[in-house]
XYZ file of C-alpha atoms in Angstrom:
783
model
C -1.653 -44.974 -0.213
C -1.546 -48.279 1.644
C -3.109 -48.928 5.032
C 0.235 -48.751 6.816
C 1.098 -45.344 5.322
C -2.292 -43.953 6.367
C -1.600 -45.000 9.940
C 1.769 -43.299 9.865
C 0.247 -40.097 8.448
C -2.342 -39.908 11.227
C 0.370 -40.312 13.838
C 2.790 -37.838 12.211
C 0.493 -34.846 12.843
C 0.532 -35.381 16.587
C 3.007 -33.781 18.961
C 5.972 -32.204 17.238
C 4.464 -32.796 13.789
C 1.365 -30.724 14.628
C 3.597 -28.051 16.177
C 5.541 -27.737 12.898
C 2.317 -27.381 10.897
C 1.037 -24.608 13.175
C 4.474 -22.959 13.283
C 4.563 -22.750 9.466
C 1.265 -20.840 9.612
C 2.393 -18.596 12.482
C 5.566 -17.262 10.822
C 4.863 -14.335 8.520
C 6.968 -13.327 5.524
C 8.824 -10.563 7.383
C 9.786 -12.830 10.300
C 10.942 -15.597 7.934
C 13.268 -13.318 5.954
C 14.652 -11.692 9.118
C 15.378 -15.117 10.632
C 17.073 -16.255 7.423
C 19.275 -13.141 7.494
C 20.052 -13.459 11.217
C 21.051 -17.108 10.826
C 23.077 -16.377 7.686
C 21.215 -18.715 5.356
C 22.844 -19.081 1.900
C 21.646 -16.704 -0.789
C 19.722 -19.335 -2.779
C 17.767 -20.392 0.330
C 16.743 -16.789 0.998
C 15.741 -16.422 -2.646
C 13.581 -19.546 -2.356
C 11.917 -18.211 0.808
C 11.355 -14.814 -0.819
C 9.592 -16.269 -3.878
C 7.758 -19.216 -2.266
C 4.679 -17.157 -1.212
C 2.289 -19.437 0.699
C 4.890 -22.258 0.966
C 7.521 -20.071 2.638
C 6.431 -21.079 6.157
C 6.683 -24.805 5.432
C 10.059 -24.392 3.696
C 11.373 -22.322 6.621
C 10.280 -24.969 9.127
C 12.058 -27.675 7.099
C 15.213 -25.529 6.925
C 15.176 -24.867 10.691
C 14.707 -28.559 11.500
C 17.460 -29.545 9.049
C 19.887 -27.100 10.730
C 18.913 -28.137 14.277
C 17.359 -24.739 15.098
C 14.155 -26.455 16.210
C 13.863 -29.928 17.700
C 11.178 -31.892 19.500
C 12.767 -31.093 22.875
C 14.147 -27.579 22.273
C 12.924 -24.495 20.400
C 14.875 -21.948 22.459
C 17.102 -20.981 19.504
C 14.003 -20.015 17.493
C 12.288 -18.035 20.252
C 15.489 -16.182 21.145
C 16.053 -15.308 17.485
C 12.471 -14.034 17.134
C 12.954 -11.741 20.123
C 16.245 -10.460 18.677
C 14.328 -9.617 15.475
C 11.741 -7.715 17.533
C 8.980 -10.289 16.977
C 8.248 -10.819 20.681
C 4.565 -11.446 20.070
C 5.268 -14.226 17.583
C 7.812 -15.706 20.035
C 5.172 -15.890 22.789
C 2.634 -17.464 20.421
C 5.223 -20.038 19.269
C 6.027 -20.971 22.883
C 2.303 -21.367 23.607
C 1.792 -23.583 20.538
C 4.801 -25.679 21.514
C 3.555 -26.192 25.090
C 0.054 -27.110 23.904
C 1.267 -29.709 21.413
C 4.206 -31.261 23.247
C 2.486 -31.602 26.614
C -0.334 -33.785 25.230
C 0.255 -37.509 24.848
C -1.276 -39.277 21.879
C -4.453 -41.070 23.102
C -4.210 -44.789 22.961
C -7.429 -45.025 20.956
C -5.956 -42.844 18.192
C -3.030 -45.140 17.459
C -3.083 -47.616 14.647
C -2.816 -51.061 16.214
C -1.903 -52.496 12.828
C 1.404 -50.661 12.880
C 2.170 -49.478 16.430
C 0.813 -51.976 18.920
C 3.028 -54.998 19.605
C 2.064 -57.715 17.138
C 1.400 -61.100 18.605
C 0.687 -62.925 15.405
C 3.797 -63.978 13.483
C 1.992 -64.003 10.124
C 0.746 -60.440 10.617
C 4.285 -59.355 11.530
C 5.636 -60.966 8.357
C 3.020 -59.215 6.210
C 3.719 -55.849 7.785
C 7.469 -56.428 7.389
C 6.842 -56.804 3.642
C 4.807 -53.577 3.646
C 7.691 -51.704 5.268
C 10.295 -53.110 2.864
C 8.069 -52.302 -0.127
C 7.623 -48.717 1.079
C 11.374 -48.304 1.641
C 12.076 -49.777 -1.792
C 9.706 -47.272 -3.429
C 11.413 -44.394 -1.609
C 14.820 -45.661 -2.722
C 13.561 -45.817 -6.309
C 12.439 -42.191 -6.020
C 15.870 -41.118 -4.757
C 17.554 -42.990 -7.616
C 15.243 -41.170 -9.989
C 16.510 -37.870 -8.588
C 20.119 -39.034 -8.971
C 19.473 -40.056 -12.601
C 17.936 -36.659 -13.221
C 20.972 -34.959 -11.696
C 23.334 -36.961 -13.905
C 21.328 -36.278 -17.053
C 20.787 -32.557 -16.413
C 23.372 -30.318 -18.017
C 24.329 -27.678 -15.426
C 26.467 -25.744 -17.889
C 25.402 -22.408 -19.216
C 27.007 -19.154 -20.156
C 24.060 -16.817 -20.717
C 21.887 -15.133 -18.134
C 18.688 -16.658 -19.540
C 20.000 -20.234 -19.417
C 21.386 -19.847 -15.897
C 18.155 -18.223 -14.707
C 16.103 -21.178 -15.982
C 18.546 -23.604 -14.361
C 18.207 -21.774 -11.056
C 14.402 -22.043 -11.155
C 14.598 -25.743 -12.022
C 17.122 -26.482 -9.259
C 15.022 -24.614 -6.679
C 12.009 -26.754 -7.552
C 14.111 -29.934 -7.300
C 15.432 -28.801 -3.907
C 11.888 -28.253 -2.594
C 10.813 -31.686 -3.834
C 13.841 -33.297 -2.203
C 13.045 -31.704 1.158
C 9.506 -33.039 0.915
C 10.832 -36.502 0.006
C 13.231 -36.392 2.970
C 10.365 -35.534 5.316
C 8.341 -38.480 3.978
C 11.381 -40.742 4.193
C 12.104 -39.712 7.776
C 8.546 -40.584 8.821
C 8.794 -43.954 7.091
C 12.182 -44.771 8.665
C 10.955 -43.843 12.158
C 7.854 -45.989 11.677
C 9.933 -48.938 10.453
C 12.391 -48.676 13.345
C 9.473 -48.629 15.812
C 8.011 -51.685 14.091
C 11.333 -53.522 14.508
C 11.581 -52.575 18.182
C 8.030 -53.692 18.955
C 8.315 -56.953 17.007
C 11.914 -58.061 17.460
C 10.706 -61.509 18.588
C 8.986 -62.088 15.226
C 11.658 -60.757 12.856
C 14.726 -62.902 12.219
C 18.220 -61.460 12.582
C 18.802 -61.774 8.845
C 15.602 -59.906 7.927
C 16.303 -57.312 10.631
C 19.769 -56.768 9.173
C 18.363 -56.487 5.646
C 15.740 -53.861 6.428
C 18.160 -51.816 8.549
C 20.533 -51.795 5.593
C 17.641 -50.394 3.529
C 17.052 -47.669 6.127
C 20.735 -46.748 6.216
C 20.976 -46.713 2.418
C 17.903 -44.453 2.182
C 19.251 -42.096 4.853
C 22.655 -41.845 3.161
C 21.136 -41.375 -0.303
C 18.827 -38.590 0.874
C 21.644 -36.753 2.684
C 23.896 -37.094 -0.357
C 21.224 -35.881 -2.791
C 20.301 -32.853 -0.688
C 23.967 -31.901 -0.354
C 24.428 -32.331 -4.113
C 21.297 -30.301 -4.834
C 22.445 -27.458 -2.574
C 25.903 -27.428 -4.193
C 24.395 -27.295 -7.712
C 21.965 -24.539 -6.766
C 24.646 -22.490 -5.025
C 26.993 -22.924 -7.990
C 24.383 -21.660 -10.456
C 23.477 -18.751 -8.152
C 27.132 -17.732 -7.847
C 27.573 -17.872 -11.618
C 24.504 -15.667 -12.085
C 25.922 -13.102 -9.656
C 29.304 -13.148 -11.389
C 27.612 -12.743 -14.777
C 25.708 -9.739 -13.477
C 29.000 -8.187 -12.343
C 30.937 -8.955 -15.493
C 32.237 -12.408 -14.496
C 35.955 -12.832 -15.007
C 36.208 -10.701 -18.123
C 37.932 -7.878 -16.259
C 39.202 -7.003 -12.831
C 36.217 -5.509 -10.955
C 36.346 -1.807 -10.150
C 34.730 -0.109 -7.184
C 31.641 0.591 -9.334
C 31.343 -3.113 -10.159
C 31.109 -4.107 -6.496
C 27.410 -4.103 -5.698
C 25.902 -2.452 -2.651
C 24.693 -5.859 -1.571
C 28.281 -7.140 -1.354
C 29.304 -4.066 0.605
C 26.515 -4.621 3.124
C 27.116 -8.353 3.509
C 29.415 -8.944 6.536
C 32.177 -11.237 5.344
C 32.417 -12.741 8.801
C 28.911 -14.162 8.479
C 27.697 -14.814 4.942
C 31.017 -15.532 3.303
C 32.192 -17.696 6.202
C 28.988 -19.738 5.898
C 29.647 -20.166 2.183
C 33.305 -21.042 2.726
C 32.664 -23.677 5.401
C 29.793 -25.216 3.433
C 32.380 -25.944 0.728
C 35.217 -26.990 3.036
C 33.247 -29.219 5.383
C 34.243 -32.507 3.692
C 37.277 -33.793 5.595
C 40.002 -35.525 3.663
C 39.817 -38.543 5.896
C 36.291 -39.307 4.680
C 36.889 -38.628 1.015
C 37.564 -41.335 -1.529
C 39.211 -38.810 -3.847
C 41.590 -36.402 -2.068
C 40.948 -32.681 -2.331
C 42.907 -31.320 -5.327
C 44.313 -28.508 -3.227
C 45.954 -30.869 -0.791
C 49.691 -31.019 -1.123
C 50.505 -34.701 -1.033
C 48.991 -37.221 -3.442
C 50.198 -39.976 -1.135
C 50.282 -40.042 2.635
C 50.803 -43.225 4.564
C 48.695 -44.198 7.499
C 51.742 -44.251 9.725
C 54.825 -42.120 9.938
C 58.047 -43.378 11.525
C 58.977 -41.901 14.829
C 62.356 -41.158 16.234
C 63.844 -43.181 19.011
C 62.273 -41.059 21.740
C 58.819 -41.579 20.269
C 58.447 -38.089 18.886
C 57.233 -37.637 15.347
C 59.999 -37.211 12.803
C 60.038 -36.084 9.202
C 59.159 -39.120 7.135
C 60.233 -39.118 3.481
C 57.686 -41.855 2.812
C 54.919 -39.444 3.722
C 56.560 -36.185 2.671
C 58.288 -37.065 -0.607
C 55.894 -35.822 -3.245
C 55.877 -36.268 -6.987
C 54.560 -32.818 -7.743
C 53.774 -32.042 -11.329
C 55.206 -28.890 -12.805
C 52.809 -25.988 -12.638
C 55.020 -23.377 -14.254
C 52.802 -23.230 -17.301
C 49.521 -22.719 -15.415
C 47.172 -20.121 -16.810
C 46.698 -17.245 -14.408
C 42.992 -16.357 -14.138
C 41.683 -13.090 -12.704
C 40.781 -13.345 -9.022
C 37.226 -13.395 -7.656
C 37.019 -10.742 -4.922
C 34.233 -12.660 -3.171
C 36.669 -15.388 -2.146
C 40.355 -15.568 -3.108
C 42.218 -18.814 -2.379
C 46.005 -19.134 -2.432
C 47.029 -22.804 -2.303
C 50.271 -24.422 -1.264
C 50.194 -26.365 -4.542
C 50.103 -23.176 -6.630
C 53.384 -22.334 -8.352
C 55.449 -19.430 -7.050
C 54.595 -17.460 -10.188
C 50.859 -17.953 -9.662
C 51.092 -17.019 -5.998
C 53.029 -13.876 -6.887
C 50.469 -12.976 -9.558
C 47.553 -13.294 -7.126
C 49.394 -11.299 -4.436
C 50.119 -8.513 -6.937
C 46.453 -8.359 -7.967
C 45.332 -8.290 -4.335
C 47.752 -5.462 -3.549
C 46.552 -3.373 -6.512
C 42.912 -4.015 -5.588
C 43.538 -3.016 -1.972
C 45.426 0.142 -2.966
C 42.471 1.191 -5.150
C 40.143 0.869 -2.152
C 38.137 -2.032 -3.608
C 36.735 -4.394 -0.907
C 38.130 -7.955 -0.729
C 35.559 -10.120 1.025
C 37.658 -13.160 1.909
C 41.198 -14.511 1.496
C 41.910 -18.194 2.211
C 45.491 -19.402 2.645
C 45.065 -23.123 1.899
C 48.205 -24.603 3.547
C 50.113 -21.683 2.002
C 50.860 -19.842 5.272
C 54.494 -20.207 6.391
C 55.087 -17.449 8.958
C 54.537 -13.738 9.593
C 57.252 -11.111 9.877
C 57.396 -8.331 12.432
C 56.385 -5.723 9.854
C 53.018 -7.438 9.305
C 54.033 -9.218 6.094
C 52.890 -12.846 5.721
C 55.416 -15.218 4.159
C 53.871 -17.929 1.959
C 55.273 -21.432 1.526
C 56.874 -20.522 -1.814
C 58.686 -17.543 -0.326
C 56.273 -14.976 -1.789
C 55.464 -12.158 0.663
C 51.830 -11.157 1.211
C 51.718 -7.473 2.251
C 49.148 -5.772 4.431
C 45.727 -5.537 2.691
C 43.716 -2.625 4.048
C 40.372 -3.614 2.396
C 40.308 -7.308 3.400
C 37.258 -8.419 5.453
C 37.955 -12.054 6.382
C 41.299 -13.894 6.510
C 41.161 -17.713 6.737
C 44.410 -19.490 7.635
C 44.089 -23.178 6.860
C 47.380 -24.795 7.833
C 48.688 -28.243 7.012
C 46.756 -30.596 9.259
C 48.023 -30.798 12.833
C 50.436 -27.835 12.724
C 51.402 -26.236 16.046
C 51.517 -22.465 15.632
C 54.061 -20.570 17.736
C 53.270 -17.680 20.066
C 55.209 -15.278 17.832
C 53.224 -16.332 14.740
C 49.850 -16.091 16.471
C 50.627 -12.745 18.132
C 51.918 -11.384 14.806
C 48.697 -12.340 13.036
C 46.585 -10.780 15.806
C 48.610 -7.562 15.474
C 48.059 -7.715 11.718
C 44.316 -7.605 12.363
C 44.548 -4.833 14.927
C 46.057 -2.472 12.305
C 43.269 -3.009 9.756
C 40.223 -0.752 9.569
C 38.233 -3.214 7.391
C 39.155 -6.648 8.737
C 36.222 -8.275 10.516
C 37.368 -11.817 11.246
C 40.257 -14.269 11.412
C 39.486 -17.984 11.023
C 42.090 -20.602 12.000
C 41.695 -24.213 10.852
C 43.695 -27.451 11.330
C 46.192 -25.992 13.791
C 47.029 -25.771 17.482
C 47.058 -22.196 18.759
C 48.956 -21.038 21.859
C 47.469 -19.124 24.768
C 46.905 -15.519 23.663
C 49.983 -13.423 24.618
C 49.249 -10.200 22.749
C 49.469 -6.932 24.639
C 46.441 -5.223 26.159
C 46.800 -2.467 23.558
C 46.331 -4.996 20.750
C 43.258 -6.530 22.398
C 41.765 -3.070 22.909
C 42.180 -2.329 19.189
C 40.541 -5.631 18.236
C 37.657 -4.907 20.576
C 37.206 -1.337 19.321
C 37.115 -2.432 15.685
C 35.010 -5.535 16.321
C 37.561 -7.981 14.865
C 36.634 -11.573 15.659
C 39.233 -14.336 16.027
C 37.667 -17.761 15.419
C 39.399 -21.084 16.111
C 37.382 -23.532 14.078
C 39.062 -26.708 15.412
C 37.807 -26.017 18.938
C 34.571 -24.127 18.260
C 35.896 -21.189 20.296
C 36.573 -17.517 19.614
C 38.861 -15.009 21.304
C 37.339 -12.867 24.045
C 39.195 -9.615 23.384
C 38.133 -8.134 26.720
C 39.901 -10.838 28.749
C 42.312 -12.315 26.198
C 40.934 -15.840 26.687
C 39.038 -18.349 24.541
C 35.256 -18.584 24.889
C 32.651 -20.827 23.262
C 31.557 -19.563 19.856
C 27.937 -19.194 18.742
C 25.782 -22.297 18.494
C 25.685 -21.906 14.693
C 29.476 -22.091 14.562
C 29.433 -25.184 16.796
C 26.867 -26.811 14.509
C 29.013 -25.995 11.488
C 32.151 -27.424 13.105
C 30.376 -30.594 14.190
C 28.892 -31.009 10.720
C 32.401 -30.786 9.258
C 33.906 -33.157 11.854
C 36.405 -32.782 14.709
C 40.056 -33.876 14.498
C 42.277 -34.153 17.606
C 46.041 -34.475 17.090
C 48.807 -36.104 19.091
C 51.057 -33.070 19.486
C 48.309 -30.607 20.369
C 48.375 -29.222 23.891
C 46.262 -30.273 26.841
C 44.524 -26.869 26.727
C 43.567 -27.363 23.071
C 42.139 -30.814 23.738
C 40.233 -29.345 26.680
C 38.591 -26.720 24.427
C 37.695 -29.376 21.851
C 36.161 -31.595 24.534
C 34.103 -28.657 25.861
C 32.742 -28.087 22.350
C 31.872 -31.781 21.959
C 30.175 -31.867 25.375
C 28.175 -28.764 24.443
C 27.151 -30.376 21.140
C 26.135 -33.565 22.959
C 24.063 -31.611 25.459
C 22.284 -29.740 22.653
C 21.950 -32.969 20.618
C 23.855 -31.397 17.727
C 24.880 -34.120 15.227
C 28.658 -34.681 15.164
C 29.731 -36.039 11.798
C 32.912 -37.653 13.089
C 35.572 -37.440 15.786
C 39.033 -38.504 14.664
C 41.794 -39.173 17.196
C 45.093 -38.894 15.310
C 47.625 -40.820 17.427
C 46.365 -39.145 20.584
C 44.424 -42.173 21.904
C 45.971 -43.592 25.078
C 43.455 -45.899 26.773
C 39.836 -46.272 27.826
C 38.390 -46.399 31.328
C 37.298 -49.714 32.811
C 33.596 -48.870 32.438
C 33.995 -47.733 28.817
C 32.611 -44.257 29.532
C 35.725 -42.169 28.791
C 38.651 -42.286 26.366
C 41.926 -41.092 27.881
C 44.031 -39.024 25.490
C 47.822 -38.811 25.380
C 47.520 -35.314 26.860
C 45.779 -36.770 29.915
C 42.357 -35.331 29.074
C 39.224 -37.496 29.240
C 36.866 -37.607 26.253
C 33.421 -38.737 27.479
C 31.047 -40.779 25.358
C 29.010 -38.664 22.915
C 25.393 -39.504 22.164
C 25.229 -37.663 18.818
C 28.480 -38.700 17.098
C 28.167 -40.697 13.866
C 31.753 -41.855 13.200
C 34.599 -42.419 15.666
C 38.035 -42.883 14.091
C 40.885 -44.092 16.336
C 44.372 -43.915 14.823
C 47.158 -45.310 17.015
C 50.927 -45.423 16.497
C 53.127 -48.038 14.817
C 50.675 -50.943 14.714
C 49.818 -50.924 18.422
C 48.009 -54.024 19.696
C 44.545 -53.440 21.172
C 43.666 -56.540 23.261
C 40.148 -57.982 23.302
C 39.104 -56.515 26.670
C 40.109 -53.000 25.566
C 38.452 -53.552 22.169
C 35.236 -54.596 23.957
C 35.245 -51.379 26.028
C 35.739 -49.325 22.857
C 32.706 -51.037 21.333
C 30.700 -50.148 24.466
C 31.961 -46.566 24.194
C 30.735 -46.274 20.595
C 27.452 -48.005 21.408
C 26.545 -45.189 23.822
C 25.949 -42.931 20.823
C 22.396 -42.982 19.516
C 23.625 -41.912 16.076
C 26.693 -44.166 15.721
C 27.263 -45.456 12.194
C 30.906 -46.500 12.086
C 33.731 -47.198 14.579
C 37.027 -47.023 12.648
C 40.497 -48.241 13.559
C 43.772 -47.364 11.823
C 47.433 -48.271 12.337
C 46.653 -50.774 15.067
C 46.157 -54.515 15.496
C 42.762 -55.759 16.639
C 41.947 -59.185 18.143
C 41.512 -61.958 15.529
C 38.518 -63.392 17.369
C 35.772 -61.734 19.391
C 33.847 -63.558 22.118
C 30.055 -63.684 22.153
C 29.878 -61.627 25.363
C 31.639 -58.709 23.644
C 28.761 -58.050 21.220
C 25.551 -57.062 23.010
C 22.073 -57.416 21.543
C 21.824 -53.613 21.405
C 24.933 -53.478 19.216
C 23.421 -56.069 16.903
C 20.174 -54.109 16.644
C 22.049 -50.891 15.807
C 24.277 -52.850 13.439
C 26.867 -50.076 13.165
C 30.052 -50.722 11.201
C 33.303 -51.673 12.914
C 35.949 -50.931 10.283
C 39.591 -52.005 10.439
C 40.831 -49.677 7.711
C 44.456 -50.841 7.813
C 43.318 -54.281 6.678
C 40.268 -53.300 4.581
C 38.027 -55.500 6.745
C 34.934 -54.971 8.883
C 33.591 -56.917 11.850
C 30.323 -58.778 11.295
C 28.524 -58.152 14.587
C 26.281 -61.182 14.133
C 28.821 -63.956 13.565
C 31.806 -62.006 15.050
C 34.124 -62.616 12.076
C 36.305 -60.225 10.083
C 35.062 -59.861 6.510
C 36.293 -57.983 3.442
C 34.702 -54.536 3.403
C 32.904 -52.961 0.450
C 34.782 -51.623 -2.572
C 34.443 -47.988 -1.496
C 36.123 -48.682 1.837
C 38.844 -50.742 0.147
C 39.457 -47.878 -2.276
C 39.615 -45.443 0.655
C 42.005 -47.685 2.623
C 44.298 -48.074 -0.387
C 44.263 -44.335 -1.080
C 45.814 -43.613 2.306
C 48.763 -45.900 1.712
C 49.071 -49.292 3.416
C 51.663 -49.701 6.209
C 52.783 -53.248 7.077
C 54.428 -53.426 10.509
C 56.976 -55.977 11.701
C 55.429 -56.360 15.175
C 51.970 -57.225 13.865
C 50.788 -60.825 13.793
C 50.569 -63.148 10.827
C 46.776 -62.943 11.138
C 46.791 -59.204 10.490
C 49.298 -59.599 7.643
C 47.065 -62.264 6.094
C 44.054 -59.929 6.200
C 46.124 -57.178 4.594
C 47.272 -59.498 1.785
C 43.679 -60.571 1.201
C 42.328 -57.040 0.785
C 45.319 -55.914 -1.327
C 44.734 -58.857 -3.655
C 41.046 -57.917 -3.971
C 42.034 -54.315 -4.735
C 44.474 -55.428 -7.422
C 41.940 -57.809 -8.987
C 39.428 -54.946 -9.203
C 42.000 -52.507 -10.670
C 41.873 -50.287 -7.584
C 45.113 -48.265 -7.463
C 47.362 -48.866 -4.465
C 49.452 -45.651 -4.308
C 51.862 -46.911 -1.657
C 52.817 -49.927 0.426
C 55.365 -49.237 3.162
C 57.125 -52.189 4.790
C 57.965 -50.977 8.305
C 60.873 -53.266 9.204
C 58.671 -56.157 8.066
C 60.711 -57.103 4.963
C 62.569 -60.421 5.232
C 63.435 -61.472 1.657
C 62.153 -61.937 -1.889
C 61.076 -65.448 -2.796
C 63.214 -66.595 -5.733
C 60.493 -68.882 -7.134
C 57.394 -66.672 -7.066
C 58.995 -63.235 -6.897
C 56.758 -62.397 -3.924
C 58.060 -60.538 -0.872
C 58.368 -62.645 2.271
C 57.447 -60.744 5.441
C 58.993 -61.320 8.866
C 55.793 -63.102 9.904
C 56.236 -65.584 7.040
C 53.255 -64.240 5.091
C 53.805 -63.595 1.366
C 53.134 -60.215 -0.265
C 52.202 -61.181 -3.855
C 52.793 -59.092 -6.954
C 50.096 -56.440 -7.326
C 49.359 -55.095 -10.789
C 47.823 -51.857 -9.401
C 50.688 -50.996 -7.026
C 52.278 -47.610 -7.798
C 55.033 -47.265 -5.216
C 56.691 -49.390 -2.542
C 58.826 -48.184 0.372
C 61.051 -50.513 2.414
C 62.157 -49.327 5.859
C 64.919 -51.649 7.068
C 66.401 -49.885 10.104
C 70.114 -50.682 10.490
C 69.979 -53.605 8.073
C 72.542 -54.284 5.362
C 70.696 -55.188 2.170
C 72.561 -57.560 -0.127
C 72.746 -57.401 -3.885
C 70.248 -60.256 -3.965
C 67.820 -58.238 -1.783
C 68.007 -55.112 -3.929
C 67.756 -57.082 -7.199
C 64.766 -58.987 -5.859
C 63.013 -55.769 -4.759
C 63.684 -54.149 -8.142
C 62.308 -57.217 -9.907
C 59.222 -57.189 -7.633
C 58.666 -53.462 -8.344
C 58.797 -53.720 -12.140
C 55.106 -52.672 -12.334
C 55.683 -49.662 -10.040
C 56.914 -46.169 -10.734
C 59.110 -45.900 -7.637
C 61.017 -48.042 -5.109
C 62.307 -46.322 -1.935
C 64.837 -47.816 0.505
C 65.127 -46.214 3.963
C 67.555 -46.441 6.906
C 69.645 -49.257 5.498
C 72.910 -49.842 3.657
C 73.007 -50.980 0.029
C 75.678 -52.378 -2.329
C 77.627 -49.670 -4.163
C 77.228 -51.361 -7.565
C 74.337 -53.336 -9.030
C 74.088 -55.412 -12.249
C 73.287 -53.180 -15.207
C 71.501 -56.005 -17.045
C 68.544 -56.002 -14.637
C 68.240 -52.203 -14.628
C 68.174 -52.106 -18.428
C 65.354 -54.645 -18.664
C 62.739 -53.091 -21.042
C 60.041 -53.588 -18.390
C 62.072 -51.596 -15.855
C 64.274 -49.184 -17.789
C 62.841 -45.685 -18.029
C 59.867 -46.491 -15.815
C 61.068 -47.488 -12.338
C 62.807 -44.927 -10.158
C 64.937 -46.386 -7.321
C 65.781 -44.040 -4.425
C 67.940 -44.707 -1.359
C 67.736 -42.720 1.892
C 70.554 -44.125 4.079
C 69.634 -42.151 7.204
C 65.892 -41.941 6.595
C 66.032 -38.210 5.884
C 65.163 -36.860 2.461
C 68.140 -34.483 2.680
C 70.480 -37.398 2.033
C 69.097 -39.094 -1.049
C 70.668 -41.170 -3.804
C 69.189 -42.256 -7.128
C 70.177 -45.487 -8.839
C 71.612 -44.783 -12.287
C 70.415 -47.570 -14.652
C 73.259 -46.924 -17.096
C 76.083 -47.527 -14.605
C 74.410 -49.394 -11.759
C 75.762 -46.800 -9.285
C 74.068 -44.531 -6.760
C 74.237 -40.839 -7.669
C 73.193 -37.795 -5.682
């Protein structure tokens, strides 16, 4: 170990580090397992703690720190949990150890001046900079070794013996990863302190380089640990299913183990479900398969009064036929009915659930993944396909995951609450991605919920229903942590009361220093205060700056212009977060140039990303220029669909053309480009589309679909022919809110490069109800 690492090791056992060492010795096996059960740790984690013997204390401390249950400034969650478990003596000893360690400052003579004292000699600073970069490089090489091992390890297995060996191997890998993360965290903290103490001796370029190394290491470790947990949980689940017969037959009451009966679905299964559903679509490069639309644009047209209207560009879906899907037996641990399932498959699953319920077999959890349509007065849930889901008397947890941003009516919410009040087994409702009304159920219904202990959880706000008063109250801190880890989305059409509950959750998380993965404002951003401390939402609510948020995503409406002074205040707002990694903008126009006074030295030292997703560019905080972003961000920006607005400047259009060209050159698919009243003509010489700003949209070999919104415009035969010729590489051309010639030349439509491949659709009024398809044989529009 080098001299620098030895200095770091000596420092790491002081203060909170020494407390963690002594805490790992203080916790006995019984207390560890009771804490793991109380906090609803996943099954594989409890198995690891149960079999770790002398290492169980250290592993438990790492798990608690990873979940935020202990921190250098707060151990109240741990001590309260110990008292709940009846370990009051251990709780008092832990508090005493904490006070003894955290109240003592590290003596100055115990520090390592080679690494922690400000360095006055430039040559020494340069040498120590190299030591830090070498150490970070070695850690990165170790993480890449883990990733290579993951990729080369075959996780398949069908026999108990093979899966059992895989489980042991994955547990060992998980322990090693936690140890590597602890070492990496110490190294990153030491390096960041070195940069703070010696900023005068480290150039901006070298500072930027080493911070990129730190960020890469942090991201790689988080990704690997998440991947390791997923692999281990997958193998553990397969072992359990194999023990209970897997999917070879529908389980009977004898097949359901006593362990499953004793596990409360509202705790263990909800933890499992949200650990799998915590990746939001807006941060994924590849959309979730269960999501309904393969293509959604960044912007949706609004009606004349500014309200959101149905947009065929976003809602027209090329769904593949699923009539021939194979129906597999359901898993009673967690049944998911998806909106993308065929009607036959939905009916098959509902029939199996009804038979299972009638036989008295417990159903742990049912998830309606965008499949919920409404609920009838008789307690029957109507699915999106029209299939009716009857009352299930043995269901424990019902999760209703609506299409994102849905506003649920009072009748729907009250009907669902009544549904739960009639069940003797139901323990919890979970609502996700929707706006719920104020509870209006009768006192009789609330009394039934309270008597039977049914919990109503609103995941979007981190609140649950207080059945004694009929109002929303803050959920447990574990639920808040889980919600913040998944990310928080705030929608335009959600009520002021809903935004207020979400803000209370975010303020609570900030106060407790709970990491917030991202906050996304979907067309609900209005303005920002003059001091940059609060964002004003469309509902009138104020969203204060959050010190623990990692990503802030601001999506405006219809290419709104954000002037430089407002942009500068938004940068200040993001900079107030200690954990900020990325400030994202969508569907808006940002200033082409940024003055030197806008970017503070603190922003440069944090070097967080400022992403303009609509253009695929990012702001370089050092030279204040817009630069093409990395390939992953370009792929993500293309996957959302690219809107091009008429009112945006030629500068923004130029940036969009640049990133679309890069995407095409790198064979990155562009699912959709929508021209929002920005189409002017097709250039006869080059075949490119000329925008209203004068900028050219070149031919893109990876473009799949193009939509032209030309409100009130009469397209000529030359316009339509030119657009068809431009779209010869695409699968679909859509024309909205315009008039078109009744007949078109058949010769162009029967071109071998177009015929049989390109589909041309015309929506005269912009609604998908009135749609015409161009017949290539006759050149006429047919319904």
